[in-house]
Amino acid sequence: MANSRVAATGIPTPPGPNGSIPIRREIRDLQANFKDQWNLYLLGLADLQKKDPKELLSYYQLAGIHGEPFVPWNGVTGVAGDRKGVFGGYCTHSSILFLTWHRPYLAIYEQALYASVQKVAGQFPEPLRARYISAAKGFRMPYWDWALKISSTTSAFPTAVSSPSATVVDTDGTTKQIPNPLYQFRFDDKTIPQELALGRYWSQFRNTTRSPDRNGNSQNDALARIITNESASLRNNVSLVLLSYKNFDAFSDNQWLRDETPGRYGSIEDLHNEIHDKVGNRGHMSALEVSAFDPVFWLHHTNIDRLWAIWQALNPNAYVIDKIATQDEANFTIVEKTSINADTELKPFYDSSATKFWNSASVKFTTPFGYTYPETQRWLHASDQAYRTAVRAQVTRQYGGNVINNFFANIAPAAAMASVADLKESDGPVANKSSIKKAVAHPIQAAQHVLGKQPAKNDPDDTTTGVEDLKAEASSPPPAQFEAQNAAPAKLHNQALLEAESIPSTPIPLNVPEKFAHLVPDRTYTEWITNLRAIKHGLSQTFRVYVFLGDFNPDPATWPTEYNIVGRFTVLGRGGGTQCEKCQQDRDDELVVTGTVPLTSALLQDIVEGQLSSLEPEDVEAYLVQHLHWRVTNFDGSETPRDQVPGLKVGVVSTKVRIGDDGVPVYSGVYDAHPHITDGRPAGLAGGDEV
């Protein structure tokens, strides 16, 4: 019966007189500036996590839609003729439906969380009840912006997520400590029916884990260091994908397009994979089939949805979904060689009618689900053009989209461009300029006292030079939206948007010292990017490729926090025994996925140090031949030789970028490949290889 189906409605909300709708906020913003909603969020999430796993809208079953226990949800089974008659899941990873499928998935989770929040709000005694009921009406689940610039005193991994306990005003009106529902999800305090049990490996865990030690205990501090260490490259990658990708297929998912276009190796899914890997680090988030059980999954994917919404605002006419389902696109609900278009059903999510499923056309906008994001408040702007201008400026403001300006304005003057005498004692231990080398590219890493050690030489095929010990501490300014936590946050943010909307009458000056003006002739510079690809399930497990610029310790255990690491390419592969239907088909078809690691910020640090003259090919090519390295580790952190990774190819490309009058980068769209940088090295892209 139709009325027995659960519809994914989100929280339908009539827009205000000016078109406004409630905002999903960054988790640290919600915690600092919307304290009642934050309190309700923690209590509501705790309530949702306690629900009986047999309930369709329980936390357990909602998480299970993403993979294990691989049972049909809401009565939605697969297509006829499925493999061995076994349910194969709803996986849309490495598919053009990756983003569109996850939007209603998040919406149905949000409506379940919202229901728990309303329930909790109604349990407070008067006069607190009216206050919390009012706060609950506008509640929307937060996101975690893992690419947000952080200060030297702020962890890249929010303490609100990493702390085992949390302080709340409970429904009895008293302030108390409770187990933090964002820290983990517990399995051992629930009666889980056998038919809903997880597989043999994951069923041994009492709760979700992150970077687990030998006893299965989470090590949140370790993953915070890992996320911090690669923050510069991650921010650059977010800006690159948001501002330079114009094709939805390329932007949305990591499937290799095989179109001989070297400028389309990155994607939002590639960034998504990287965060899964860093947060999980052998724990639940590292494995897609159980990742949704970790509470941070929802914060992460809400941010992915936000980045997509931002990209949509910048590219309003680029939403095209029309292709034939290859074996790579088929899954348990999509038949191979059928058409995939905007009308393809996003099972198992029924729309508000509960008679048909959502499709990509109907989930194009967030409005039907009753939410928006700080950057996508269209009603604040007088025209579509003004709206796009403001969003572009916000991307640049938050992620340093203009790499040159970001580098010299925020890092170089305070570190490498200053003499030892200029460094303030409060900034931490003082060292000479060369010792700050990697602090320029990784200022937060330096602030966390990650000591560089003299590494051993690398493989015979790699010619390397030594690296100085890191003894300096550096800091970067805190995010603008958190500078005045006691001010009216909505007013401050809206004012920032309106200021960003105005187009300068004269070009914004470049904050580049005269000594380095040659890097941006006519406001144009060369962007350098590492392109990587591999067969997704080639190693039958998750693996990652680390990219280094300079020497590194030969011990793989040190690589996530290595001084000279630039970034990583994560491949969320699965073994042959997986029940995931799409994953099995992807294995058969040897699906290849791609990713990028930007190099420009790391190259700029070496230019400031005098190790490199410019960003031009005549200087950079030879430099990268000598200093660019890559290594591979498996799910458990052990190393796999590069030449034993099926389909792995690592190459380098460059493109010209003009800094617009408003300071926003304008990408040329023309990419030059430099195969001789990697040719002849293990897994290196050669001149005759397909791009």
PDB file of C-alpha atoms in Angstrom, residues 23 25-39 41 139-142 482:
ATOM      1  CA  ILE A  23      20.277  26.949   6.582  1.00  0.00           C
ATOM      2  CA  ARG A  25      25.437  25.393   9.056  1.00  0.00           C
ATOM      3  CA  GLU A  26      29.067  24.430   9.558  1.00  0.00           C
ATOM      4  CA  ILE A  27      29.350  22.380  12.736  1.00  0.00           C
ATOM      5  CA  ARG A  28      31.680  24.816  14.503  1.00  0.00           C
ATOM      6  CA  ASP A  29      29.406  27.713  13.584  1.00  0.00           C
ATOM      7  CA  LEU A  30      26.365  25.858  14.924  1.00  0.00           C
ATOM      8  CA  GLN A  31      28.166  24.991  18.145  1.00  0.00           C
ATOM      9  CA  ALA A  32      29.475  28.512  18.782  1.00  0.00           C
ATOM     10  CA  ASN A  33      26.635  30.701  17.600  1.00  0.00           C
ATOM     11  CA  PHE A  34      23.406  28.678  17.757  1.00  0.00           C
ATOM     12  CA  LYS A  35      23.763  27.070  21.143  1.00  0.00           C
ATOM     13  CA  ASP A  36      20.144  25.965  21.594  1.00  0.00           C
ATOM     14  CA  GLN A  37      20.089  24.220  18.233  1.00  0.00           C
ATOM     15  CA  TRP A  38      23.463  22.669  18.998  1.00  0.00           C
ATOM     16  CA  ASN A  39      22.130  21.351  22.287  1.00  0.00           C
ATOM     17  CA  TYR A  41      21.319  18.395  17.837  1.00  0.00           C
ATOM     18  CA  PHE A 139      16.969  23.204  12.995  1.00  0.00           C
ATOM     19  CA  ARG A 140      18.855  21.676  10.085  1.00  0.00           C
ATOM     20  CA  MET A 141      21.691  19.180  10.351  1.00  0.00           C
ATOM     21  CA  PRO A 142      25.192  20.686  10.144  1.00  0.00           C
ATOM     22  CA  PHE A 482      34.489  32.423  13.570  1.00  0.00           C
TER      23      PHE A 482
END
